[in-house]
CSV table of C-alpha atoms and ligand atoms in Angstrom, one decimal:
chain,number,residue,atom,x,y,z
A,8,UNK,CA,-24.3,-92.1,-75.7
A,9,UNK,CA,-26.8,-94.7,-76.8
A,10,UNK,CA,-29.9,-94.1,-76.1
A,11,UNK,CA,-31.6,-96.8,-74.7
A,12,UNK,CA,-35.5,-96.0,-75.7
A,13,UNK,CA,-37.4,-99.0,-74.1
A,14,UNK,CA,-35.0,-100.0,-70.8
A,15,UNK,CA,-38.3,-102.0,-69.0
A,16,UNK,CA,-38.5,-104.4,-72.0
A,17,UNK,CA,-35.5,-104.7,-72.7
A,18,UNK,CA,-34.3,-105.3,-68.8
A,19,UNK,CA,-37.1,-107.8,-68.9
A,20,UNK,CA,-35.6,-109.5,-71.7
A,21,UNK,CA,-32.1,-109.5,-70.1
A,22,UNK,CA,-33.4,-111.6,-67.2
A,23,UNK,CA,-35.5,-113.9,-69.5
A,24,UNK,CA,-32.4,-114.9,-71.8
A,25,UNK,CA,-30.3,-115.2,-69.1
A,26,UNK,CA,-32.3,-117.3,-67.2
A,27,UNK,CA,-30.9,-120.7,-67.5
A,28,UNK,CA,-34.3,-122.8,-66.0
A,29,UNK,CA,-34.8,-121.9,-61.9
A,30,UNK,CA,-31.6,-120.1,-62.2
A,31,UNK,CA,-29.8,-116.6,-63.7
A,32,UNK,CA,-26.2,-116.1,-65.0
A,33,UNK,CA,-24.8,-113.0,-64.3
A,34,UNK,CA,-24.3,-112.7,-68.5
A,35,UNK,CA,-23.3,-115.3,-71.1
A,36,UNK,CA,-19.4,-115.8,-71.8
A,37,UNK,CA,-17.6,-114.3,-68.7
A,38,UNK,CA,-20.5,-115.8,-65.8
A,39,UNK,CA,-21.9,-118.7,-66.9
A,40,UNK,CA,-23.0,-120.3,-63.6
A,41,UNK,CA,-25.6,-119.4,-60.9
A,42,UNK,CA,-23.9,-116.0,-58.7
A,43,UNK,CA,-25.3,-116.0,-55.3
A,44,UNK,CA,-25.6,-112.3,-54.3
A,45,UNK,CA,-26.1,-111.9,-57.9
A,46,UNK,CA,-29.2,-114.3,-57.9
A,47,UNK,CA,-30.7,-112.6,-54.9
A,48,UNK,CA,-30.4,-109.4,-57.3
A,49,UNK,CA,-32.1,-111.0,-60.2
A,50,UNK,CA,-34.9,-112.2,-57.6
A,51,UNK,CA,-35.5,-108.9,-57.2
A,52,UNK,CA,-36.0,-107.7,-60.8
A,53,UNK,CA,-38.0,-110.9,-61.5
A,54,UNK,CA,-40.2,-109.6,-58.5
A,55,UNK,CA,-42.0,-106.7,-60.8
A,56,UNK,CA,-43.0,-109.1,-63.3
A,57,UNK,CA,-43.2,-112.5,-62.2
A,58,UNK,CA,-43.0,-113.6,-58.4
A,59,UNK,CA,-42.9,-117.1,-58.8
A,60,UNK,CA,-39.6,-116.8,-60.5
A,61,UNK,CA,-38.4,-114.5,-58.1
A,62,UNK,CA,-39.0,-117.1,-55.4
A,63,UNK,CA,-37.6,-119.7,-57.5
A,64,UNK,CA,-34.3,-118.2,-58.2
A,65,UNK,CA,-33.8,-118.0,-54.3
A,66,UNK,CA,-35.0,-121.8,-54.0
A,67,UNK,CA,-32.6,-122.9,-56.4
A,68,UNK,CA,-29.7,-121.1,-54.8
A,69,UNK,CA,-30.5,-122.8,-51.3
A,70,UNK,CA,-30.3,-126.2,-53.3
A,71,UNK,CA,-26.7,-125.6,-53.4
A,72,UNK,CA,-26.4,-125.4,-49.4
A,73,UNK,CA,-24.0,-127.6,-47.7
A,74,UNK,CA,-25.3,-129.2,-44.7
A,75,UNK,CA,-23.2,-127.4,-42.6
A,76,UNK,CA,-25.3,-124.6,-43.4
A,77,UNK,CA,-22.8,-123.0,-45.9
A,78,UNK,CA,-24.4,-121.4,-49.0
A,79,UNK,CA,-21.4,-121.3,-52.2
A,80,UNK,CA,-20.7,-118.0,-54.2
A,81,UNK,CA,-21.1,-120.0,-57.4
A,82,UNK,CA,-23.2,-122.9,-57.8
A,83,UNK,CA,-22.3,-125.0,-61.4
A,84,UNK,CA,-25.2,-126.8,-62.3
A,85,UNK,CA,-23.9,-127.6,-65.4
A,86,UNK,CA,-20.1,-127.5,-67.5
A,87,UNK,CA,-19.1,-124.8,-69.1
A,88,UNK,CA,-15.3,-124.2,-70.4
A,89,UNK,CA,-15.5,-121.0,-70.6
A,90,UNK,CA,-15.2,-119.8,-67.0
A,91,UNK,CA,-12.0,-120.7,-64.7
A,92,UNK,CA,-11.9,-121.6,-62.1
A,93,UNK,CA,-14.6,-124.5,-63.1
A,94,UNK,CA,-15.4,-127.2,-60.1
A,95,UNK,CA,-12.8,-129.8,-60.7
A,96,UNK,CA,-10.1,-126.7,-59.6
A,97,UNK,CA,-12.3,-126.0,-55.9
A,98,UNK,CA,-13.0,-129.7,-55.5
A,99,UNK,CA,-16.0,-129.5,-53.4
A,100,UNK,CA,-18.7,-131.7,-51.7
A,101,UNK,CA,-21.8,-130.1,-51.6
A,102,UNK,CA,-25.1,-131.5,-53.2
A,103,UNK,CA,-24.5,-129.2,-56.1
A,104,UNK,CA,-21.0,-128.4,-58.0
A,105,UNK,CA,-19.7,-125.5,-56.2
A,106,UNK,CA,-17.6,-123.0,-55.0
A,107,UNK,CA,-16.3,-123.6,-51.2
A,108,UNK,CA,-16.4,-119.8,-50.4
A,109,UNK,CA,-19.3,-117.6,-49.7
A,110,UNK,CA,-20.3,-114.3,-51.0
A,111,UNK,CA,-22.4,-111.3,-49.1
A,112,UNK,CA,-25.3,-111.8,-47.6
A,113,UNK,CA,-27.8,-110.4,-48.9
A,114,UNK,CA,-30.2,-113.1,-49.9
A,115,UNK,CA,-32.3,-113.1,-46.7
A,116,UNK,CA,-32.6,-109.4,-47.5
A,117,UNK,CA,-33.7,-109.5,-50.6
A,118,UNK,CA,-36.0,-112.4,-49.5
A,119,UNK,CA,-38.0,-109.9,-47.1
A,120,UNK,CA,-38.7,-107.7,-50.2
A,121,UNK,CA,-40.3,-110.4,-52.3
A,122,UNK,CA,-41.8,-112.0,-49.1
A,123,UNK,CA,-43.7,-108.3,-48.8
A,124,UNK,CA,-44.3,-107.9,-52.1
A,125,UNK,CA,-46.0,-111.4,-52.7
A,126,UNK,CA,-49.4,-111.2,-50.0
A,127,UNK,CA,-51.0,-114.5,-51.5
A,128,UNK,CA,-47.9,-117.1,-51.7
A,129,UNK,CA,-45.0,-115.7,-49.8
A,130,UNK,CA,-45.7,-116.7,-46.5
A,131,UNK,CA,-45.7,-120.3,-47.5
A,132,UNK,CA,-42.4,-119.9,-49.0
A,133,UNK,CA,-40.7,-118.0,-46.7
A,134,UNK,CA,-41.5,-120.2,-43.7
A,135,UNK,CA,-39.9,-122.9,-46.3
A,136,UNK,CA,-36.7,-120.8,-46.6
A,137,UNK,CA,-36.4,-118.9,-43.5
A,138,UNK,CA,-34.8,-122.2,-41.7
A,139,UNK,CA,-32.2,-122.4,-44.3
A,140,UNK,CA,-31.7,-118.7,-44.5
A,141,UNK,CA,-31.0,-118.8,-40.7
A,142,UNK,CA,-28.3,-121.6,-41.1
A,143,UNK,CA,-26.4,-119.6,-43.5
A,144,UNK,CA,-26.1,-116.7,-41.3
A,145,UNK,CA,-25.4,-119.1,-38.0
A,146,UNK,CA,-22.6,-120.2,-40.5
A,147,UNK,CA,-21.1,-116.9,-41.0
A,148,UNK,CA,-21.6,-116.0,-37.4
A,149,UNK,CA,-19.7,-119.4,-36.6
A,150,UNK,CA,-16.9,-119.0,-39.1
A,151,UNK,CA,-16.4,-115.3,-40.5
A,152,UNK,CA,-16.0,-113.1,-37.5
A,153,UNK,CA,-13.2,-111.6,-36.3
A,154,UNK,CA,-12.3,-110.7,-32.2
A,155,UNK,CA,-14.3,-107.4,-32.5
A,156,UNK,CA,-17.4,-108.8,-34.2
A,157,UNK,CA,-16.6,-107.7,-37.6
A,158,UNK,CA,-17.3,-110.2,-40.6
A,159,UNK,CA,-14.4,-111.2,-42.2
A,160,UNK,CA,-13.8,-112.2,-45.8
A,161,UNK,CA,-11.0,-115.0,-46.5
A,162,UNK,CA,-10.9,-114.6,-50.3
A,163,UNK,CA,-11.4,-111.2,-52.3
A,164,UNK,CA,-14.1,-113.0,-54.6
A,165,UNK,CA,-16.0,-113.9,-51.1
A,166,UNK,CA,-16.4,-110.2,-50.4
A,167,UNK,CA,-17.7,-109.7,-53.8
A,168,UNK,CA,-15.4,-106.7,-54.6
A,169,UNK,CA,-12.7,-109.0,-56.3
A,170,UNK,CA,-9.6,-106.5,-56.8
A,171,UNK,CA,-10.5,-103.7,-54.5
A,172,UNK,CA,-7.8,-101.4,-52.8
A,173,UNK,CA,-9.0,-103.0,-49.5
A,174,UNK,CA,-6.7,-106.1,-50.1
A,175,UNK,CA,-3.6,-104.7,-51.1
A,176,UNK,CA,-1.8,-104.9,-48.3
A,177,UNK,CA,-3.1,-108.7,-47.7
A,178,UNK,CA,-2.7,-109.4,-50.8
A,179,UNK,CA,1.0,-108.5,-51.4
A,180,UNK,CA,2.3,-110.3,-48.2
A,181,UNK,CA,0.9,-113.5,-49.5
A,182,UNK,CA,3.5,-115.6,-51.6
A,183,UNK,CA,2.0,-117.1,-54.6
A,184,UNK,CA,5.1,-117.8,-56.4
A,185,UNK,CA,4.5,-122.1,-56.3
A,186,UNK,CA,0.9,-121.4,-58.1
A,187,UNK,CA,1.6,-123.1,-61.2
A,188,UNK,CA,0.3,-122.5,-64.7
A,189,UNK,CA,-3.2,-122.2,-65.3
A,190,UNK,CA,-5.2,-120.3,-68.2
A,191,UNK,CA,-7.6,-117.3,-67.3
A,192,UNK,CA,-10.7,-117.3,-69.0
A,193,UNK,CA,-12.1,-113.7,-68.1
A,194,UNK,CA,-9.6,-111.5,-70.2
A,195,UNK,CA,-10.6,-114.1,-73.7
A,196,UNK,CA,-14.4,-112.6,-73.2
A,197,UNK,CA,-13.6,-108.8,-72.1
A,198,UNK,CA,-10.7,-106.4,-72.1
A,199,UNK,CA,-8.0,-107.3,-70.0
A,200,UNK,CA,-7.5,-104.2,-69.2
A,201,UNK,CA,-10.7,-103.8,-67.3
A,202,UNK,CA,-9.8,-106.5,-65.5
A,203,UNK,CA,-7.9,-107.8,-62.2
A,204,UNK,CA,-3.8,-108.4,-62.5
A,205,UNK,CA,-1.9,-111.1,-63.0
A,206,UNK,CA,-0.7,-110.4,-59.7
A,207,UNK,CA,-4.3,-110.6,-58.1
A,208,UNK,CA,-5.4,-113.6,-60.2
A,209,UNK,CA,-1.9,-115.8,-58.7
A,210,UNK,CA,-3.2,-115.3,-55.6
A,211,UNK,CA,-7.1,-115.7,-56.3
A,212,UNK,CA,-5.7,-119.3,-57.3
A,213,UNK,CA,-3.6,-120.0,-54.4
A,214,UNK,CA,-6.3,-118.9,-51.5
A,215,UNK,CA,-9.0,-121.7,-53.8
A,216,UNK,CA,-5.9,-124.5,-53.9
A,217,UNK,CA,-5.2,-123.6,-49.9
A,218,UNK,CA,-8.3,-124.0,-49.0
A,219,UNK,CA,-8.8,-127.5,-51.1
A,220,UNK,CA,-6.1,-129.3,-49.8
A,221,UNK,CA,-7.8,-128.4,-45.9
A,222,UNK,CA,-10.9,-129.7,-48.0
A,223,UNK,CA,-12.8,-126.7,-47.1
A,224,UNK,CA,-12.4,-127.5,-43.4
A,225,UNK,CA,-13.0,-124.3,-41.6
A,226,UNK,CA,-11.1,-124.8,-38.6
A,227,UNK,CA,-8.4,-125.6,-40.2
A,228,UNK,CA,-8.8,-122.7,-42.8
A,229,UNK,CA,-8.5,-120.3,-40.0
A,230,UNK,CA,-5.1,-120.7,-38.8
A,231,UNK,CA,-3.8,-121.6,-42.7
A,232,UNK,CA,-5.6,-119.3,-44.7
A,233,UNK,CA,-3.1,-115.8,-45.0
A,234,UNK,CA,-6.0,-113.5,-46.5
A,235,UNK,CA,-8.6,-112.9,-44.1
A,236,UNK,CA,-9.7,-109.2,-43.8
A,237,UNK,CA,-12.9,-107.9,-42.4
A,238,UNK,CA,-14.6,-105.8,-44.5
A,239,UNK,CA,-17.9,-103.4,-44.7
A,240,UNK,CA,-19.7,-105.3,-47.3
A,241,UNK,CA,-19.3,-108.7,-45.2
A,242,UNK,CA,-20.0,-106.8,-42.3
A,243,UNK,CA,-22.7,-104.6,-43.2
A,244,UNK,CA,-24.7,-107.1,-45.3
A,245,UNK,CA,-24.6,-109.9,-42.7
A,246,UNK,CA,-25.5,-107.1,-40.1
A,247,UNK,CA,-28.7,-106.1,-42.2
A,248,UNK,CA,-29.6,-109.6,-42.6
A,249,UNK,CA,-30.0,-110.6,-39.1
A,250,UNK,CA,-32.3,-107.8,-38.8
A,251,UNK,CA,-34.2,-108.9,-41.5
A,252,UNK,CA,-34.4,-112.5,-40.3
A,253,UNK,CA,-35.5,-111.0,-36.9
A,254,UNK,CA,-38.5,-109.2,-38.7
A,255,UNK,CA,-39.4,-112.1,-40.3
A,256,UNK,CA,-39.7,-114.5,-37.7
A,257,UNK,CA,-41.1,-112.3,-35.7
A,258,UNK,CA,-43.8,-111.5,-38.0
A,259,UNK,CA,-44.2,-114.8,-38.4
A,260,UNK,CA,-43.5,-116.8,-35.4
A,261,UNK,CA,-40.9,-119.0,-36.4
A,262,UNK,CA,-37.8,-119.7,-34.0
A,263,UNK,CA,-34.9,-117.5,-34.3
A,264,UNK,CA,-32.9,-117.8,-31.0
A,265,UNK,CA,-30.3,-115.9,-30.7
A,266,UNK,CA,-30.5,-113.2,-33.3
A,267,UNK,CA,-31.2,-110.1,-31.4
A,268,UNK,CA,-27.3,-111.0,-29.7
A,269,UNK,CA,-25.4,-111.8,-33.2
A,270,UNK,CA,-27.4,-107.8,-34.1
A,271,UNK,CA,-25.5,-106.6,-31.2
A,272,UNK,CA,-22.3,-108.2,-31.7
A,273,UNK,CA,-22.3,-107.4,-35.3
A,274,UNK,CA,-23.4,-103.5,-34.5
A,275,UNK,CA,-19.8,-103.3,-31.9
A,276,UNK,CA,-17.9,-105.3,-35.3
A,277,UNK,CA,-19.5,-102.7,-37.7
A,278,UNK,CA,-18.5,-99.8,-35.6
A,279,UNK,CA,-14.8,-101.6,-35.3
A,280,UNK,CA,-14.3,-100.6,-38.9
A,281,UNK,CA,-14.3,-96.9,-38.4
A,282,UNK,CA,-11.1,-95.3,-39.2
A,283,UNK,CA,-11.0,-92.1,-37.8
A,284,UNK,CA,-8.2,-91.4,-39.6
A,285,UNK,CA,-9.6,-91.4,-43.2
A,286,UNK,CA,-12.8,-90.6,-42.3
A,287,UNK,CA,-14.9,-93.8,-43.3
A,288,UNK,CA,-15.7,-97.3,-42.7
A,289,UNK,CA,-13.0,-99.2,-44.0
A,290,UNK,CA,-11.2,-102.9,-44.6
A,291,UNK,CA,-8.6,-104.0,-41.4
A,292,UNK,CA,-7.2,-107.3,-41.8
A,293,UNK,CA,-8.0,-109.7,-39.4
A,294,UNK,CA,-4.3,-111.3,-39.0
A,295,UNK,CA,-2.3,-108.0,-38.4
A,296,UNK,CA,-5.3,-105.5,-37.3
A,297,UNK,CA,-3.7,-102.6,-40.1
A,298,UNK,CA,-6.5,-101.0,-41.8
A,299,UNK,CA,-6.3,-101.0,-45.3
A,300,UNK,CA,-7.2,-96.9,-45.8
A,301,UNK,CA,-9.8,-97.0,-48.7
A,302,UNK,CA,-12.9,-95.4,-49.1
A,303,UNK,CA,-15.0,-97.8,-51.5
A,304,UNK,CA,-18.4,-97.7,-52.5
A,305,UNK,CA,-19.1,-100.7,-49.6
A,306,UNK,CA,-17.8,-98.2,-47.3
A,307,UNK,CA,-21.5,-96.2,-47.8
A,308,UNK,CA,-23.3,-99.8,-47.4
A,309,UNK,CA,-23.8,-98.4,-43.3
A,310,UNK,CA,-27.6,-97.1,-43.9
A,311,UNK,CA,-27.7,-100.4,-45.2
A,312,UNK,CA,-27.2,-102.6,-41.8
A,313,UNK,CA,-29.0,-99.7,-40.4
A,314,UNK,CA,-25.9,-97.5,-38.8
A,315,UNK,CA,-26.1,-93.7,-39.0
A,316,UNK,CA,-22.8,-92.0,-39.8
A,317,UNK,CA,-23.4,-88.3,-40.5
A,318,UNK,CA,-19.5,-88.0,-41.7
A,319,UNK,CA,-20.4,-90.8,-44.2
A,320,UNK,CA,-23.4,-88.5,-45.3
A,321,UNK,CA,-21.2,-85.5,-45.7
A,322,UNK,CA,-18.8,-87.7,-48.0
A,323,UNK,CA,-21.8,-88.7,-50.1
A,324,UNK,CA,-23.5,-85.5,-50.7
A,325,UNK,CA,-20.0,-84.7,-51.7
A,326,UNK,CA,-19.4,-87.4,-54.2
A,327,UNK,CA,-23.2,-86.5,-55.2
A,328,UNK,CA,-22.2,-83.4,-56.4
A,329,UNK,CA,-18.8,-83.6,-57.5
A,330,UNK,CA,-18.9,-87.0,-59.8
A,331,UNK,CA,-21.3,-86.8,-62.4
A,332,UNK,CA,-22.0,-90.9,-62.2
A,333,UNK,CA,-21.8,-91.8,-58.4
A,334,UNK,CA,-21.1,-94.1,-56.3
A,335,UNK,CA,-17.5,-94.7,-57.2
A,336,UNK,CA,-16.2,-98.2,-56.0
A,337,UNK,CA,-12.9,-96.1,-54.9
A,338,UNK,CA,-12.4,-92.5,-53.7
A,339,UNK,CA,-11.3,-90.9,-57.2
A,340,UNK,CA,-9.2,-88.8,-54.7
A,341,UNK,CA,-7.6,-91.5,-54.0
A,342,UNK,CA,-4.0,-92.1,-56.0
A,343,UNK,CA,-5.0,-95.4,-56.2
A,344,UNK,CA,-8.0,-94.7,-58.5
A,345,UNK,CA,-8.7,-96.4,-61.5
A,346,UNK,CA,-11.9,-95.3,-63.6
A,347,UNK,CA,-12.6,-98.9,-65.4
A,348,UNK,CA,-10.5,-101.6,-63.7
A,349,UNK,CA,-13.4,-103.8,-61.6
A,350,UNK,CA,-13.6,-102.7,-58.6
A,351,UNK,CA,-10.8,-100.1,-58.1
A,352,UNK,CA,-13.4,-96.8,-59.6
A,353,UNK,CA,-15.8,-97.9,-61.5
A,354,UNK,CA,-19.7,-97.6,-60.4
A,355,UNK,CA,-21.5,-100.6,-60.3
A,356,UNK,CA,-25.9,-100.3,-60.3
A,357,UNK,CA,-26.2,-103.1,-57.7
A,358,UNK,CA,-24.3,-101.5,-54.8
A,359,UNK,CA,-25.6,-98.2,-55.8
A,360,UNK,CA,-28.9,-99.8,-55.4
A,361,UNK,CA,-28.1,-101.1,-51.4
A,362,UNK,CA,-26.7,-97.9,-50.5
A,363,UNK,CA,-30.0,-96.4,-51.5
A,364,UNK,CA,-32.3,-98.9,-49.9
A,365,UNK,CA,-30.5,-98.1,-46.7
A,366,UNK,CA,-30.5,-94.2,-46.9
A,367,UNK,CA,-34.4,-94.5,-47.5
A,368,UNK,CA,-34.9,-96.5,-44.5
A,369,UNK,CA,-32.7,-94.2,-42.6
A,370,UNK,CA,-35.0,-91.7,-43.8
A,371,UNK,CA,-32.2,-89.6,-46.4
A,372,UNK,CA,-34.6,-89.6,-49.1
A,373,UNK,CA,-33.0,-86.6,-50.9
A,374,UNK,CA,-30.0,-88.8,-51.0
A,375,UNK,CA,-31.6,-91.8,-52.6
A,376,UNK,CA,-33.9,-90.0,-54.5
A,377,UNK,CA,-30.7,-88.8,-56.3
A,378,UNK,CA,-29.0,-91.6,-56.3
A,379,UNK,CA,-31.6,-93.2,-57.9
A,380,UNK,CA,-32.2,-90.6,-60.2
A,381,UNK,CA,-28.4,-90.2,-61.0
A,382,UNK,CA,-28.1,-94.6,-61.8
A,383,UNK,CA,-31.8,-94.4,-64.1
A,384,UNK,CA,-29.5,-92.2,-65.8
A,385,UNK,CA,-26.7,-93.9,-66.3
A,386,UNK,CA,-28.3,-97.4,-67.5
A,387,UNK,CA,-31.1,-95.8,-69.5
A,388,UNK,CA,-28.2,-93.5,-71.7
A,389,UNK,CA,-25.3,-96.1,-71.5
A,390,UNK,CA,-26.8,-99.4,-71.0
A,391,UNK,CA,-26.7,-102.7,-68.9
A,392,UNK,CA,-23.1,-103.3,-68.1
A,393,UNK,CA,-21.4,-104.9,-65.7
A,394,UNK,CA,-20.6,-101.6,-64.3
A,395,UNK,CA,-19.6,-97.8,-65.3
A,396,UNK,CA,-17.0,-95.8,-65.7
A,397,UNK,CA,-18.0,-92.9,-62.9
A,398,UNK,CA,-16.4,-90.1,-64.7
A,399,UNK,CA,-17.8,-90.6,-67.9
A,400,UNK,CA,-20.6,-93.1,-67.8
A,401,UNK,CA,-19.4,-95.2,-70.3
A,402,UNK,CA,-20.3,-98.9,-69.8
A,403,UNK,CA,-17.9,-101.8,-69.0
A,404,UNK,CA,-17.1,-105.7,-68.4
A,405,UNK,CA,-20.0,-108.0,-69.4
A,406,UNK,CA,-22.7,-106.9,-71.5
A,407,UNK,CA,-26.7,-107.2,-70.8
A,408,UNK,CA,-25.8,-107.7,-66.9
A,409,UNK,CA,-28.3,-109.6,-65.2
A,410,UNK,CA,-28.3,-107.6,-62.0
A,411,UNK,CA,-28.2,-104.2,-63.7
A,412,UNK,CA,-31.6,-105.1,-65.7
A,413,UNK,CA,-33.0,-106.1,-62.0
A,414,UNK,CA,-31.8,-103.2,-60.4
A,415,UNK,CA,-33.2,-101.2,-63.1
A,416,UNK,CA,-36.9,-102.9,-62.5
A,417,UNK,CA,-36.7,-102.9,-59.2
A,418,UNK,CA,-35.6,-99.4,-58.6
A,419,UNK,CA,-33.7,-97.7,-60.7
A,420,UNK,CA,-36.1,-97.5,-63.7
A,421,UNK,CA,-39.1,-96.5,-61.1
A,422,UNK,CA,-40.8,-92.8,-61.5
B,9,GLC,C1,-17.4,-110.7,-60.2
B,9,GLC,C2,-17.8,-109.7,-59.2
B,9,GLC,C3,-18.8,-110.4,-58.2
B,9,GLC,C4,-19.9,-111.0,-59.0
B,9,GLC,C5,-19.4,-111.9,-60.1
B,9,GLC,C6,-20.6,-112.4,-61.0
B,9,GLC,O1,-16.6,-111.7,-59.7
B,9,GLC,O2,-16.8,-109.1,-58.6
B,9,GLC,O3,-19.2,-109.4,-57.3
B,9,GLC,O4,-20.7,-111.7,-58.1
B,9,GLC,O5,-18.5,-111.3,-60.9
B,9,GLC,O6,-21.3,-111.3,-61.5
């Protein structure tokens, strides 16, 4: 282990170098572009020590919004050949180079902590972004939800978690056999190991050319798009962001029709994902209803959007005591488990910091006080990775992580 003797300089130094002018990579080489739930992390490191930039980094992201109201997971502002898919692969329209997916919510979120934190400029700026903040989520609300008020995510990089269990099933009834060649980038900047499949990556390519030759038309996306699963961290995240937005135009009395429905309807889609059976909140894809049966770390994201679930608590305190680097991004009970491939075990800082921001405002402080505790651990003795290896701690992926130098300003790192 490798001691990491001054983590606030040097997570302050991670965001500076990787701040590329308005905007954050996630971490030179492997994420060379702006990440949007990954920039509305960074805002919140940039928060405890400069909250211009914080609001900046948020700004910048909307600049990529489509007028539709659609906000990309990856904005390229500028070329870079070492990341594939690049933008002449998705072939978008948007004011900026971009992806034509989304990714999870939780900029609006993350918008209400800076807003709170920042008493002399942040009204000013919120009342700037809360109108385009609102179009996103009318977007998602439009587009993403299944018949039971669930979010849905129609690519496995839209959810965030790319190779997670929860799209097995999905994933291996989709035919990606007329994909064609094309050269991965990720596995020539990290271990390939670590890393999705071949298997995944086909179909991560076929689901972007799909949706290019509909040119990103939505309607027509629904009925030709095969992957389309809803999922807790679509779900949950969108959830808690309406109830954000509803805070904030409340507090400042700004027009948000319709909100306090799309809470409701989201509330009976987050409940939808129970499965009794397993115990948890779980995946069930949106074409065939079957759940996908995995416990992932999103799966503990339901303090987040505000839902109680005392069976979800007694699987936590659990996993609290039993792994010594929590929260695992698959039930290592699970055969299925996988300490350092991406998002099939590993522990990633970020998530560990939502699920804590929603046990404290559900008022299970023990729970985020260790959970806390337990991820200050892990980054101050192993580092700022891309993510951990629960079991062991030792640190994975990309190096000097944007979002794990925020998360350990902004929370982690805090007495
Ligand atoms: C990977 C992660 C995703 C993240 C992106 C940039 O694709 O799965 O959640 O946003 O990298 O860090």
């Amino acid at each position: 282990m490798n001691q990491h003797t001054n983590p606030d300089r040097e997570a302050r130094s991670i965001l500076i170098a990787n701040d590329r002018g308005g905007y954050t990579i996630p971490t030179e080489g492997l994420y060379p572009y702006q990440w949007n739930w990954d920039s509305a992390i960074a805002a919140l490191g940039f928060a405890q020590f400069d909250l211009d930039r914080a609001w900046t980094e948020i700004e910048t992201l909307f600049t990529g919004q489509w007028d539709d109201g659609m906000v990309p997971h990856i904005l390229f502002h500028q070329q870079d050949e070492g990341y594939f898919p690049g933008p002449d692969v998705w072939g978008c329209n948007g004011p900026i180079p971009s992806s034509g997916i989304i990714q999870p919510p939780i900029a609006a979120t993350m918008t209400r902590k800076i807003w709170e934190q920042d008493t002399a400029f942040g009204d000013a700026r919120m009342k700037a972004l809360f109108p385009k903040l609102l179009a996103w989520h009318r977007w998602i609300m439009k587009w993403r939800l299944d018949e039971f008020g669930a979010v849905c995510t129609t690519h496995p990089w839209e959810a965030g978690r790319d190779n997670a269990p929860d799209w097995d099933n999905s994933m291996a009834r989709m035919d990606a056999s007329d994909v064609g060649e094309y050269q991965r980038r990720d596995t020539s900047h990290v271990n390939s190991e670590d890393r999705p499949t071949k298997f995944d990556y086909d179909r991560y390519i076929k689901l972007v050319q799909i949706g290019r030759k509909a040119g990103w038309d939505q309607q027509e996306l629904l009925t030709l798009n095969p992957f389309r699963v809803a999922d807790p961290t679509m779900t949950f995240t969108t959830l808690r962001a309406a109830r954000d937005l509803l805070v904030i135009s409340e507090q400042l009395g700004l027009d948000a029709e319709g909100l306090s429905a799309d809470i409701e309807k989201l509330e009976t889609g987050a409940h939808s994902l129970w499965n009794e059976e397993l115990g948890s909140f779980d995946a069930r894809d949106a074409h065939t209803g079957e759940m996908a049966d995995s416990v992932s770390n999103a799966s503990y994201l339901c303090w987040y959007a505000g839902i109680e679930s005392d069976k979800m608590l007694e699987r936590l305190k659990t996993t609290l005591a039993t792994v010594p680097y929590p929260v695992p991004s698959y039930d290592p009970e699970m055969p299925k488990f996988d300490a350092r491939r991406y998002w099939r075990g590993p522990t990633w800082a970020f998530m560990n910091m939502m699920i804590g921001f929603g046990l404290q405002d559900l008022g299970h402080t023990e729970q985020a006080d260790q959970l806390r505790q337990k991820t200050g651990d892990l980054i101050s003795g192993f580092g700022f990775a891309e993510y951990f290896d629960p079991k062991t701690g030792s640190p994975a992926g990309g190096k000097a992580f944007t979002w794990t130098a925020a998360v350990w300003l902004h929370w982690a790192g805090r007495a």
